């Protein structure tokens, strides 16, 4: 189906919608040749959405030779179903804005946008700034990185930078109480910057999401992962709309990063940002961290994310729209100005251990092996603890470890679980890589199913401070690991050397190895 004259093809991308599914892109000259093409079988009248040079949505319905068009608010019908697509391009600082998308086979999704409902703390400055930094934040299981991220951004920028930069922190979890509590805490912690306009704290107004169980899965993702990444796209689209008119440029971060020293000055010195022939610049080597746009493009990107929120993950969408905008080659600043330091993802049971090796600042070296998310527990010891290297450092996720001064016979390290657990494995890692001789030289591992941590059962002995139930030659080991309430390491012989426990790992029975 040829719709446009040959000369205008580079200004237009054709997106085909059938009555049953979003089918994807049709070839845009050679711009998106790298992406897989899909066969197209349309029932009834052919339908297309065109995005012109300014990415204003235009609907075209082709019935034989007749072409009908309408602009912005679009409703189109077929004999078998009805679909609705509204992409609204009003100012992001309009009081109320709604974009409705009815995905095939799902309930209607409406993006509710209201500045007054979103902005909780802070204010807009009278003049447009240089840069807006957008940081979405969602609840992670028993972990929170946002304060370290904010501290790093503040510590590594100058007072002059703070006058022309706005940091927008968006709490966008499904738990509204969590959002409000975090927003209040951030406002109290950083009140000086809230008052100056350097920091704004917003929350995502309640959204009525589609039924993700009914949306076709892509990349063979589970429904849980599809839901997570689809919501992420919707949340980012909201943040883009909110930030589009605050500054000349926009940069997207995650809530678990640290910044390099003088990162704002490095961005200003990068001459390419003041040129016109780019759409996207990356100031980090990882995912959706340090992604830099012109603010004038934020509404376009927001519309694009809303259109394909359930089809592609955010970083894939970003690569696609960059090619649509005719940026063939990636533009990446090195050294990277932002480092990923978080471990626990907002997606349940997902861990991120990778770091950016091109980071300008101090390298983060992962010295632990597991970074396991253990079940809730109280951790204590009768050993003499060295400074801040307390007993909990070996059990909960962090970069430190438990360090004891010359353990003596009979001293213990004890974990009391909040709830009984059936374990698949119990692993203890002794000495730290930088202190390989510091470990409990003689000790045994014990477990108990008693509520009062009595009737201890010996599982085995430490070997150079380490232990792994998978190496225990006991046919009853699986039975012994049922309904555990307490775990204990007991020193069986005094030593003069100090001792480290790097990690104590409880692999629960339902977990994958």
CSV table of C-alpha atoms in Angstrom, one decimal:
chain,number,residue,atom,x,y,z
A,1,UNK,CA,0.0,0.0,0.0
A,2,UNK,CA,1.7,3.2,-1.2
A,3,UNK,CA,0.4,6.2,0.7
A,4,UNK,CA,3.0,8.9,0.4
A,5,UNK,CA,5.0,10.4,-2.5
A,6,UNK,CA,8.5,9.0,-2.7
A,7,UNK,CA,10.1,12.2,-1.6
A,8,UNK,CA,8.4,12.3,1.8
A,9,UNK,CA,9.3,8.8,2.9
A,10,UNK,CA,12.1,9.9,5.1
A,11,UNK,CA,9.8,12.1,7.1
A,12,UNK,CA,7.2,9.4,7.8
A,13,UNK,CA,7.1,6.0,9.5
A,14,UNK,CA,4.1,3.8,8.8
A,15,UNK,CA,2.8,1.8,11.7
A,16,UNK,CA,0.2,-0.8,10.9
A,17,UNK,CA,-2.5,-1.8,13.3
A,18,UNK,CA,-4.8,-4.8,12.7
A,19,UNK,CA,-8.0,-5.5,14.6
A,20,UNK,CA,-6.2,-8.2,16.7
A,21,UNK,CA,-2.6,-7.0,17.3
A,22,UNK,CA,0.0,-4.3,16.9
A,23,UNK,CA,2.1,-5.6,14.0
A,24,UNK,CA,5.1,-3.3,14.1
A,25,UNK,CA,7.1,-1.3,11.6
A,26,UNK,CA,7.1,-1.2,7.8
A,27,UNK,CA,10.4,-0.4,6.2
A,28,UNK,CA,11.4,3.2,6.5
A,29,UNK,CA,13.9,3.3,3.6
A,30,UNK,CA,17.0,1.8,5.1
A,31,UNK,CA,16.7,3.5,8.5
A,32,UNK,CA,15.3,0.4,10.4
A,33,UNK,CA,16.6,-2.4,8.1
A,34,UNK,CA,18.4,-3.9,11.0
A,35,UNK,CA,15.2,-4.8,12.7
A,36,UNK,CA,13.3,-8.0,11.9
A,37,UNK,CA,10.3,-7.5,9.6
A,38,UNK,CA,7.0,-9.2,10.1
A,39,UNK,CA,4.5,-10.4,7.5
A,40,UNK,CA,1.3,-8.4,7.4
A,41,UNK,CA,-2.1,-9.9,7.0
A,42,UNK,CA,-4.9,-7.3,7.5
A,43,UNK,CA,-8.5,-8.3,7.7
A,44,UNK,CA,-11.1,-5.9,6.3
A,45,UNK,CA,-10.0,-2.3,5.6
A,46,UNK,CA,-6.3,-1.5,5.9
A,47,UNK,CA,-5.4,0.9,8.6
A,48,UNK,CA,-2.3,2.9,9.3
A,49,UNK,CA,-1.0,5.4,11.8
A,50,UNK,CA,1.4,7.9,10.3
A,51,UNK,CA,3.8,10.0,12.3
A,52,UNK,CA,4.8,13.0,10.3
A,53,UNK,CA,8.1,14.9,10.6
A,54,UNK,CA,7.0,16.4,13.9
A,55,UNK,CA,5.5,13.1,15.0
A,56,UNK,CA,2.0,14.4,15.1
A,57,UNK,CA,-0.3,11.3,14.9
A,58,UNK,CA,-2.4,11.0,11.8
A,59,UNK,CA,-4.8,8.2,11.1
A,60,UNK,CA,-5.3,6.9,7.6
A,61,UNK,CA,-7.9,4.3,6.7
A,62,UNK,CA,-7.6,2.8,3.2
A,63,UNK,CA,-10.7,1.2,1.6
A,64,UNK,CA,-9.8,0.3,-1.9
A,65,UNK,CA,-8.7,3.7,-3.4
A,66,UNK,CA,-10.3,6.0,-0.8
A,67,UNK,CA,-8.2,7.5,1.9
A,68,UNK,CA,-9.7,9.2,5.0
A,69,UNK,CA,-7.5,11.1,7.5
A,70,UNK,CA,-8.0,12.7,10.9
A,71,UNK,CA,-5.5,14.4,13.1
A,72,UNK,CA,-4.6,14.0,16.8
A,73,UNK,CA,-7.7,12.4,18.3
A,74,UNK,CA,-8.4,9.3,16.3
A,75,UNK,CA,-11.2,6.7,16.3
A,76,UNK,CA,-11.4,4.0,13.7
A,77,UNK,CA,-13.6,1.0,13.3
A,78,UNK,CA,-13.8,-2.3,11.5
A,79,UNK,CA,-16.6,-4.8,11.2
A,80,UNK,CA,-15.2,-7.1,13.9
A,81,UNK,CA,-13.9,-4.8,16.7
A,82,UNK,CA,-13.3,-1.3,17.8
A,83,UNK,CA,-10.0,0.3,18.8
A,84,UNK,CA,-9.1,3.6,20.2
A,85,UNK,CA,-5.8,5.5,20.1
A,86,UNK,CA,-5.5,9.0,21.5
A,87,UNK,CA,-2.0,10.6,21.6
A,88,UNK,CA,-2.4,14.1,23.1
A,89,UNK,CA,0.4,16.6,22.5
A,90,UNK,CA,-0.6,19.4,24.8
A,91,UNK,CA,2.0,21.0,27.1
A,92,UNK,CA,3.2,18.7,29.9
A,93,UNK,CA,2.4,21.5,32.3
A,94,UNK,CA,-1.2,21.6,31.4
A,95,UNK,CA,-3.3,21.0,34.4
A,96,UNK,CA,-4.8,17.7,33.1
A,97,UNK,CA,-3.9,15.5,30.3
A,98,UNK,CA,-5.2,12.0,29.3
A,99,UNK,CA,-3.9,9.6,26.7
A,100,UNK,CA,-6.1,6.5,26.1
A,101,UNK,CA,-4.9,3.4,24.4
A,102,UNK,CA,-7.1,0.3,24.0
A,103,UNK,CA,-4.8,-2.6,23.4
A,104,UNK,CA,-6.3,-5.6,21.5
A,105,UNK,CA,-7.8,-8.1,23.9
A,106,UNK,CA,-7.3,-5.9,27.0
A,107,UNK,CA,-9.2,-3.4,29.0
A,108,UNK,CA,-8.8,0.3,28.2
A,109,UNK,CA,-5.7,1.9,29.6
A,110,UNK,CA,-5.8,5.6,30.4
A,111,UNK,CA,-2.7,7.6,31.3
A,112,UNK,CA,-3.8,10.2,33.9
A,113,UNK,CA,-1.6,13.2,33.9
A,114,UNK,CA,-1.9,16.2,36.2
A,115,UNK,CA,0.9,18.4,37.3
A,116,UNK,CA,-0.9,19.5,40.5
A,117,UNK,CA,-1.6,15.8,41.4
A,118,UNK,CA,2.0,14.7,40.6
A,119,UNK,CA,4.1,17.5,42.2
A,120,UNK,CA,4.4,16.9,45.9
A,121,UNK,CA,7.4,18.9,47.0
A,122,UNK,CA,9.4,21.6,45.3
A,123,UNK,CA,8.5,24.2,42.7
A,124,UNK,CA,9.2,25.4,39.1
A,125,UNK,CA,11.9,28.0,38.6
A,126,UNK,CA,10.9,31.2,36.8
A,127,UNK,CA,13.4,30.6,34.0
A,128,UNK,CA,14.2,27.6,31.9
A,129,UNK,CA,17.3,25.7,33.1
A,130,UNK,CA,20.2,23.9,31.3
A,131,UNK,CA,19.4,20.3,32.4
A,132,UNK,CA,16.6,18.3,34.0
A,133,UNK,CA,17.6,15.0,35.5
A,134,UNK,CA,14.7,12.5,35.7
A,135,UNK,CA,14.9,9.7,38.3
A,136,UNK,CA,12.0,7.2,38.6
A,137,UNK,CA,12.0,5.1,41.7
A,138,UNK,CA,10.0,2.0,42.6
A,139,UNK,CA,10.0,-0.3,45.6
A,140,UNK,CA,12.7,-2.9,45.8
A,141,UNK,CA,12.4,-5.9,48.1
A,142,UNK,CA,13.9,-4.7,51.5
A,143,UNK,CA,16.4,-2.4,49.7
A,144,UNK,CA,16.6,1.3,48.9
A,145,UNK,CA,19.3,3.1,46.9
A,146,UNK,CA,17.8,6.5,46.2
A,147,UNK,CA,19.5,8.4,49.0
A,148,UNK,CA,23.0,7.3,47.9
A,149,UNK,CA,22.0,8.4,44.3
A,150,UNK,CA,20.8,11.9,45.4
A,151,UNK,CA,23.9,12.4,47.7
A,152,UNK,CA,26.2,11.5,44.8
A,153,UNK,CA,24.5,13.9,42.4
A,154,UNK,CA,24.6,16.7,45.0
A,155,UNK,CA,28.2,16.1,46.1
A,156,UNK,CA,29.6,16.0,42.6
A,157,UNK,CA,28.1,19.2,41.3
A,158,UNK,CA,29.0,22.8,42.0
A,159,UNK,CA,26.7,25.5,43.5
A,160,UNK,CA,26.6,27.1,40.0
A,161,UNK,CA,25.5,23.8,38.5
A,162,UNK,CA,22.7,23.5,41.0
A,163,UNK,CA,21.2,26.9,39.9
A,164,UNK,CA,20.7,25.6,36.3
A,165,UNK,CA,19.9,21.9,36.9
A,166,UNK,CA,16.6,20.5,38.2
A,167,UNK,CA,16.5,16.9,39.6
A,168,UNK,CA,13.0,15.4,39.3
A,169,UNK,CA,12.5,12.3,41.5
A,170,UNK,CA,9.4,10.3,40.7
A,171,UNK,CA,8.1,7.7,43.1
A,172,UNK,CA,5.9,5.4,40.9
A,173,UNK,CA,5.2,2.2,42.8
A,174,UNK,CA,1.8,0.7,42.8
A,175,UNK,CA,1.8,1.2,46.6
A,176,UNK,CA,0.6,4.9,47.0
A,177,UNK,CA,1.4,4.9,50.7
A,178,UNK,CA,5.0,3.9,49.9
A,179,UNK,CA,5.2,6.7,47.3
A,180,UNK,CA,3.9,9.3,49.7
A,181,UNK,CA,6.2,8.2,52.6
A,182,UNK,CA,9.3,8.2,50.4
A,183,UNK,CA,8.4,11.6,48.9
A,184,UNK,CA,8.0,13.1,52.4
A,185,UNK,CA,11.2,11.6,53.6
A,186,UNK,CA,13.2,12.9,50.6
A,187,UNK,CA,11.6,16.4,51.1
A,188,UNK,CA,12.6,16.5,54.7
A,189,UNK,CA,16.1,15.1,54.1
A,190,UNK,CA,16.9,17.6,51.2
A,191,UNK,CA,14.7,20.5,52.3
A,192,UNK,CA,17.4,23.1,51.3
A,193,UNK,CA,17.3,21.8,47.7
A,194,UNK,CA,13.5,21.5,47.7
A,195,UNK,CA,13.2,25.2,48.7
A,196,UNK,CA,15.7,26.3,46.1
A,197,UNK,CA,13.9,24.5,43.2
A,198,UNK,CA,17.0,22.2,42.6
A,199,UNK,CA,14.9,19.1,43.5
A,200,UNK,CA,11.3,18.4,42.7
A,201,UNK,CA,9.6,15.3,44.1
A,202,UNK,CA,6.6,13.9,42.2
A,203,UNK,CA,4.4,10.8,42.6
A,204,UNK,CA,2.6,9.0,39.9
A,205,UNK,CA,-1.2,9.5,40.2
A,206,UNK,CA,-3.2,6.3,40.4
A,207,UNK,CA,-3.4,4.6,37.0
A,208,UNK,CA,-5.8,2.0,35.7
A,209,UNK,CA,-3.6,-0.4,33.8
A,210,UNK,CA,-4.7,-2.9,31.2
A,211,UNK,CA,-4.9,-6.6,31.9
A,212,UNK,CA,-1.4,-7.7,31.1
A,213,UNK,CA,-2.4,-11.3,31.1
A,214,UNK,CA,-4.3,-10.6,27.8
A,215,UNK,CA,-1.6,-8.8,26.0
A,216,UNK,CA,0.5,-10.8,23.5
A,217,UNK,CA,3.9,-11.7,25.0
A,218,UNK,CA,7.1,-10.7,23.2
A,219,UNK,CA,10.6,-12.0,23.7
A,220,UNK,CA,9.0,-15.0,25.4
A,221,UNK,CA,8.9,-12.9,28.6
A,222,UNK,CA,6.8,-14.2,31.5
A,223,UNK,CA,3.6,-12.2,32.3
A,224,UNK,CA,5.4,-10.9,35.4
A,225,UNK,CA,8.3,-9.5,33.4
A,226,UNK,CA,6.0,-8.2,30.6
A,227,UNK,CA,4.0,-6.4,33.3
A,228,UNK,CA,7.1,-4.9,34.9
A,229,UNK,CA,8.6,-3.6,31.7
A,230,UNK,CA,5.3,-2.4,30.3
A,231,UNK,CA,4.6,-0.4,33.4
A,232,UNK,CA,8.2,0.9,33.3
A,233,UNK,CA,7.5,2.3,29.8
A,234,UNK,CA,4.3,3.9,30.9
A,235,UNK,CA,6.0,5.5,34.0
A,236,UNK,CA,8.9,6.8,31.8
A,237,UNK,CA,6.3,8.3,29.4
A,238,UNK,CA,4.7,10.1,32.3
A,239,UNK,CA,8.1,11.4,33.5
A,240,UNK,CA,9.0,12.6,30.0
A,241,UNK,CA,5.8,14.6,29.8
A,242,UNK,CA,6.3,16.2,33.2
A,243,UNK,CA,9.9,17.3,32.4
A,244,UNK,CA,9.6,18.4,28.8
A,245,UNK,CA,9.5,22.1,29.5
A,246,UNK,CA,11.7,22.6,32.5
A,247,UNK,CA,15.1,22.8,30.9
A,248,UNK,CA,16.8,22.8,27.5
A,249,UNK,CA,18.1,19.2,27.9
A,250,UNK,CA,16.9,16.1,29.8
A,251,UNK,CA,18.9,13.2,31.1
A,252,UNK,CA,17.4,10.0,32.4
A,253,UNK,CA,18.9,8.1,35.4
A,254,UNK,CA,17.9,5.2,37.5
A,255,UNK,CA,17.6,5.4,41.3
A,256,UNK,CA,20.7,3.2,42.0
A,257,UNK,CA,23.6,5.1,40.4
A,258,UNK,CA,26.5,7.2,41.5
A,259,UNK,CA,27.9,10.2,39.6
A,260,UNK,CA,31.4,11.1,38.6
A,261,UNK,CA,33.0,14.3,40.0
A,262,UNK,CA,32.1,17.4,38.0
A,263,UNK,CA,29.7,15.4,35.8
A,264,UNK,CA,27.7,18.6,34.9
A,265,UNK,CA,30.8,20.4,33.7
A,266,UNK,CA,31.8,17.4,31.6
A,267,UNK,CA,28.4,17.4,29.9
A,268,UNK,CA,28.7,21.2,29.2
A,269,UNK,CA,32.2,20.7,27.7
A,270,UNK,CA,31.0,18.0,25.4
A,271,UNK,CA,30.6,20.1,22.2
A,272,UNK,CA,28.2,17.8,20.4
A,273,UNK,CA,25.3,18.6,22.8
A,274,UNK,CA,25.2,22.1,21.2
A,275,UNK,CA,25.0,20.7,17.7
A,276,UNK,CA,21.7,19.9,15.9
A,277,UNK,CA,22.5,16.6,14.2
A,278,UNK,CA,21.9,14.2,17.1
A,279,UNK,CA,18.9,12.8,18.8
A,280,UNK,CA,20.4,10.8,21.6
A,281,UNK,CA,23.7,10.9,23.5
A,282,UNK,CA,24.7,8.3,26.1
A,283,UNK,CA,26.8,9.4,29.1
A,284,UNK,CA,26.9,5.9,30.5
A,285,UNK,CA,27.8,2.5,29.1
A,286,UNK,CA,24.8,0.8,30.7
A,287,UNK,CA,21.1,0.4,29.7
A,288,UNK,CA,18.9,3.4,30.4
A,289,UNK,CA,21.4,5.3,32.6
A,290,UNK,CA,22.8,8.6,31.5
A,291,UNK,CA,20.5,8.8,28.4
A,292,UNK,CA,20.5,12.4,27.2
A,293,UNK,CA,17.9,14.2,25.0
A,294,UNK,CA,16.8,17.6,23.9
A,295,UNK,CA,13.8,18.5,26.0
A,296,UNK,CA,12.0,19.5,22.8
A,297,UNK,CA,11.8,15.8,21.9
A,298,UNK,CA,10.4,14.5,25.2
A,299,UNK,CA,6.7,14.6,24.1
A,300,UNK,CA,7.6,12.7,21.0
A,301,UNK,CA,9.4,10.1,23.0
A,302,UNK,CA,6.5,9.9,25.5
A,303,UNK,CA,4.0,9.3,22.7
A,304,UNK,CA,6.2,6.6,21.2
A,305,UNK,CA,6.6,4.9,24.6
A,306,UNK,CA,2.8,5.0,25.1
A,307,UNK,CA,2.2,3.6,21.7
A,308,UNK,CA,4.5,0.5,22.1
A,309,UNK,CA,4.6,0.2,25.9
A,310,UNK,CA,3.8,-3.6,25.8
A,311,UNK,CA,5.8,-4.4,22.7
A,312,UNK,CA,9.4,-3.6,23.5
A,313,UNK,CA,11.5,-2.9,26.6
A,314,UNK,CA,12.5,0.8,27.1
A,315,UNK,CA,16.1,0.5,25.9
A,316,UNK,CA,14.9,-1.2,22.6
A,317,UNK,CA,12.3,1.5,22.1
A,318,UNK,CA,15.0,4.1,22.5
A,319,UNK,CA,17.2,2.5,19.9
A,320,UNK,CA,14.3,2.3,17.5
A,321,UNK,CA,13.2,5.9,17.8
A,322,UNK,CA,16.8,7.1,17.4
A,323,UNK,CA,16.9,5.4,14.0
A,324,UNK,CA,13.6,6.8,13.1
A,325,UNK,CA,15.0,10.2,13.9
A,326,UNK,CA,17.8,9.4,11.5
A,327,UNK,CA,20.6,9.0,14.0
A,328,UNK,CA,22.3,6.0,12.4
A,329,UNK,CA,25.3,5.8,14.7
A,330,UNK,CA,25.3,5.7,18.5
A,331,UNK,CA,26.9,8.7,20.2
A,332,UNK,CA,28.5,7.8,23.5
A,333,UNK,CA,30.6,10.0,25.8
A,334,UNK,CA,33.6,8.3,27.4
A,335,UNK,CA,34.6,8.0,30.2
A,336,UNK,CA,31.1,7.2,31.5
A,337,UNK,CA,29.8,9.8,34.0
A,338,UNK,CA,27.5,7.4,35.9
A,339,UNK,CA,28.0,4.1,37.6
A,340,UNK,CA,25.4,1.5,38.4
A,341,UNK,CA,25.8,0.3,42.0
A,342,UNK,CA,22.5,-1.3,42.8
A,343,UNK,CA,22.2,-5.1,43.1
A,344,UNK,CA,18.5,-5.8,43.8
A,345,UNK,CA,16.3,-5.0,40.9
A,346,UNK,CA,12.7,-3.8,41.2
A,347,UNK,CA,11.8,-6.9,39.3
A,348,UNK,CA,11.3,-9.7,41.8
A,349,UNK,CA,14.2,-12.2,42.1
A,350,UNK,CA,16.4,-10.3,39.7
A,351,UNK,CA,19.9,-9.2,40.5
A,352,UNK,CA,22.2,-6.8,38.6
A,353,UNK,CA,25.9,-7.5,39.4
A,354,UNK,CA,27.3,-5.8,36.3
A,355,UNK,CA,29.2,-2.5,36.5
A,356,UNK,CA,30.4,0.0,33.9
A,357,UNK,CA,34.2,-0.5,33.4
A,358,UNK,CA,34.4,2.8,31.6
A,359,UNK,CA,33.3,4.8,34.6
A,360,UNK,CA,35.3,8.0,35.2
A,361,UNK,CA,35.2,7.7,39.0
A,362,UNK,CA,36.3,4.9,41.4
A,363,UNK,CA,35.6,1.5,40.1
A,364,UNK,CA,33.0,-0.6,41.9
A,365,UNK,CA,34.5,-4.1,42.3
A,366,UNK,CA,32.1,-6.8,43.2
A,367,UNK,CA,34.0,-8.9,45.8
A,368,UNK,CA,31.2,-11.1,47.0
A,369,UNK,CA,30.0,-14.1,45.0
A,370,UNK,CA,26.2,-14.4,45.8
A,371,UNK,CA,24.7,-11.1,47.0
A,372,UNK,CA,21.8,-13.4,48.0
A,373,UNK,CA,18.5,-11.9,49.2
A,374,UNK,CA,18.1,-13.9,52.4
A,375,UNK,CA,14.8,-14.2,54.3
A,376,UNK,CA,14.1,-11.7,57.2
A,377,UNK,CA,16.1,-12.6,60.3
A,378,UNK,CA,17.9,-11.3,63.4
A,379,UNK,CA,21.6,-11.7,63.3
A,380,UNK,CA,23.9,-11.6,66.4
A,381,UNK,CA,27.3,-12.7,67.6
A,382,UNK,CA,29.2,-13.2,70.9
A,383,UNK,CA,32.5,-12.6,69.1
A,384,UNK,CA,34.3,-9.2,69.5
A,385,UNK,CA,33.3,-7.1,66.4
A,386,UNK,CA,35.8,-4.8,64.7
A,387,UNK,CA,34.4,-1.4,64.2
A,388,UNK,CA,31.4,-1.2,61.7
A,389,UNK,CA,32.0,-4.8,60.4
A,390,UNK,CA,29.0,-6.1,62.3
A,391,UNK,CA,27.3,-9.5,62.2
A,392,UNK,CA,24.5,-8.4,59.8
A,393,UNK,CA,27.1,-7.5,57.1
A,394,UNK,CA,27.5,-11.2,56.2
A,395,UNK,CA,23.8,-11.9,56.0
A,396,UNK,CA,22.2,-8.8,54.3
A,397,UNK,CA,23.2,-7.5,50.9
A,398,UNK,CA,26.1,-4.9,51.0
A,399,UNK,CA,29.7,-4.6,50.1
A,400,UNK,CA,31.1,-5.2,53.6
A,401,UNK,CA,31.5,-8.3,55.7
A,402,UNK,CA,31.5,-9.6,59.3
A,403,UNK,CA,35.0,-9.2,60.9
A,404,UNK,CA,35.8,-10.6,64.4
A,405,UNK,CA,38.8,-10.0,66.6
A,406,UNK,CA,40.6,-13.2,67.5
A,407,UNK,CA,37.6,-15.6,68.0
A,408,UNK,CA,37.6,-17.7,71.1
A,409,UNK,CA,36.3,-21.2,71.7
A,410,UNK,CA,32.6,-21.3,72.4
A,411,UNK,CA,31.8,-17.9,70.8
A,412,UNK,CA,29.0,-18.0,68.2
A,413,UNK,CA,27.5,-16.3,65.1
A,414,UNK,CA,23.7,-16.8,65.1
A,415,UNK,CA,20.9,-16.2,62.7
A,416,UNK,CA,17.3,-16.4,64.0
A,417,UNK,CA,14.8,-16.5,61.2
A,418,UNK,CA,11.5,-14.5,61.4
A,419,UNK,CA,9.7,-17.5,59.9
A,420,UNK,CA,10.6,-21.2,59.5
A,421,UNK,CA,12.3,-21.9,56.2
A,422,UNK,CA,13.0,-25.1,54.2
A,423,UNK,CA,16.3,-24.7,52.6
A,424,UNK,CA,17.7,-26.0,49.4
A,425,UNK,CA,21.2,-25.2,50.4
A,426,UNK,CA,23.2,-23.4,53.1
A,427,UNK,CA,26.5,-21.7,52.0
A,428,UNK,CA,29.0,-19.9,54.1
A,429,UNK,CA,31.9,-17.9,52.5
A,430,UNK,CA,34.8,-17.2,54.8
A,431,UNK,CA,37.8,-15.0,54.0
A,432,UNK,CA,37.4,-11.9,51.8
A,433,UNK,CA,39.5,-11.7,48.6
A,434,UNK,CA,41.6,-8.8,50.1
A,435,UNK,CA,42.1,-10.6,53.4
A,436,UNK,CA,42.5,-14.3,52.5
A,437,UNK,CA,44.0,-15.4,55.8
A,438,UNK,CA,41.3,-14.1,58.0
A,439,UNK,CA,38.7,-16.8,58.6
A,440,UNK,CA,37.4,-19.0,61.4
A,441,UNK,CA,40.0,-21.8,61.5
A,442,UNK,CA,38.0,-24.2,63.6
A,443,UNK,CA,34.2,-24.1,63.8
A,444,UNK,CA,31.1,-26.1,63.2
A,445,UNK,CA,27.8,-25.3,61.5
A,446,UNK,CA,24.6,-26.0,63.5
A,447,UNK,CA,20.9,-25.8,62.8
A,448,UNK,CA,17.7,-25.9,64.9
A,449,UNK,CA,14.0,-26.2,64.3
A,450,UNK,CA,13.2,-25.1,67.8
A,451,UNK,CA,11.4,-21.8,68.4
A,452,UNK,CA,13.9,-21.1,71.1
A,453,UNK,CA,17.0,-22.0,69.1
A,454,UNK,CA,17.7,-25.1,71.2
A,455,UNK,CA,18.4,-28.8,70.3
A,456,UNK,CA,21.1,-27.9,67.9
A,457,UNK,CA,22.0,-30.4,65.1
A,458,UNK,CA,25.5,-30.4,63.7
A,459,UNK,CA,25.6,-30.1,59.9
A,460,UNK,CA,29.3,-30.2,59.4
A,461,UNK,CA,32.6,-28.3,60.0
A,462,UNK,CA,34.0,-25.2,58.4
A,463,UNK,CA,36.9,-25.7,55.9
A,464,UNK,CA,39.0,-22.5,55.9
A,465,UNK,CA,36.0,-20.6,57.2
A,466,UNK,CA,33.7,-21.9,54.4
A,467,UNK,CA,30.9,-24.4,54.2
A,468,UNK,CA,28.4,-25.7,51.6
A,469,UNK,CA,25.7,-28.3,52.2
A,470,UNK,CA,26.0,-29.5,48.6
A,471,UNK,CA,29.4,-30.9,49.6
A,472,UNK,CA,28.1,-32.6,52.8
A,473,UNK,CA,28.1,-36.4,52.4
A,474,UNK,CA,24.9,-37.1,54.3
A,475,UNK,CA,21.9,-38.7,52.5
A,476,UNK,CA,19.6,-37.1,55.0
A,477,UNK,CA,20.8,-33.5,54.4
A,478,UNK,CA,17.5,-32.5,52.6
A,479,UNK,CA,15.5,-33.7,55.5
A,480,UNK,CA,17.7,-31.8,58.0
A,481,UNK,CA,17.2,-28.6,56.1
A,482,UNK,CA,13.4,-28.6,56.6
A,483,UNK,CA,11.6,-26.1,58.8
A,484,UNK,CA,14.8,-24.3,60.0
A,485,UNK,CA,14.4,-21.6,62.5
A,486,UNK,CA,18.0,-20.9,63.6
A,487,UNK,CA,21.5,-21.3,62.1
A,488,UNK,CA,24.7,-21.0,64.1
A,489,UNK,CA,28.4,-21.1,63.6
A,490,UNK,CA,30.3,-22.1,66.8
A,491,UNK,CA,34.0,-21.6,67.3
A,492,UNK,CA,35.6,-24.9,68.5
A,493,UNK,CA,39.1,-23.7,69.1
A,494,UNK,CA,40.5,-20.3,70.0
A,495,UNK,CA,42.7,-18.4,67.5
A,496,UNK,CA,44.9,-15.3,67.4
A,497,UNK,CA,44.1,-14.4,63.8
A,498,UNK,CA,41.1,-12.3,63.1
A,499,UNK,CA,38.2,-13.9,61.3
A,500,UNK,CA,35.9,-12.9,58.5
A,501,UNK,CA,32.5,-14.2,57.3
A,502,UNK,CA,31.9,-12.7,53.9
A,503,UNK,CA,28.5,-14.2,53.2
A,504,UNK,CA,26.0,-16.5,54.8
A,505,UNK,CA,23.6,-17.7,52.0
A,506,UNK,CA,20.3,-19.3,52.4
A,507,UNK,CA,18.9,-20.7,49.2
A,508,UNK,CA,15.2,-21.4,49.7
A,509,UNK,CA,13.6,-24.5,48.4
A,510,UNK,CA,11.6,-22.8,45.7
A,511,UNK,CA,14.5,-20.8,44.3
A,512,UNK,CA,16.3,-21.8,41.1
A,513,UNK,CA,19.9,-22.6,41.4
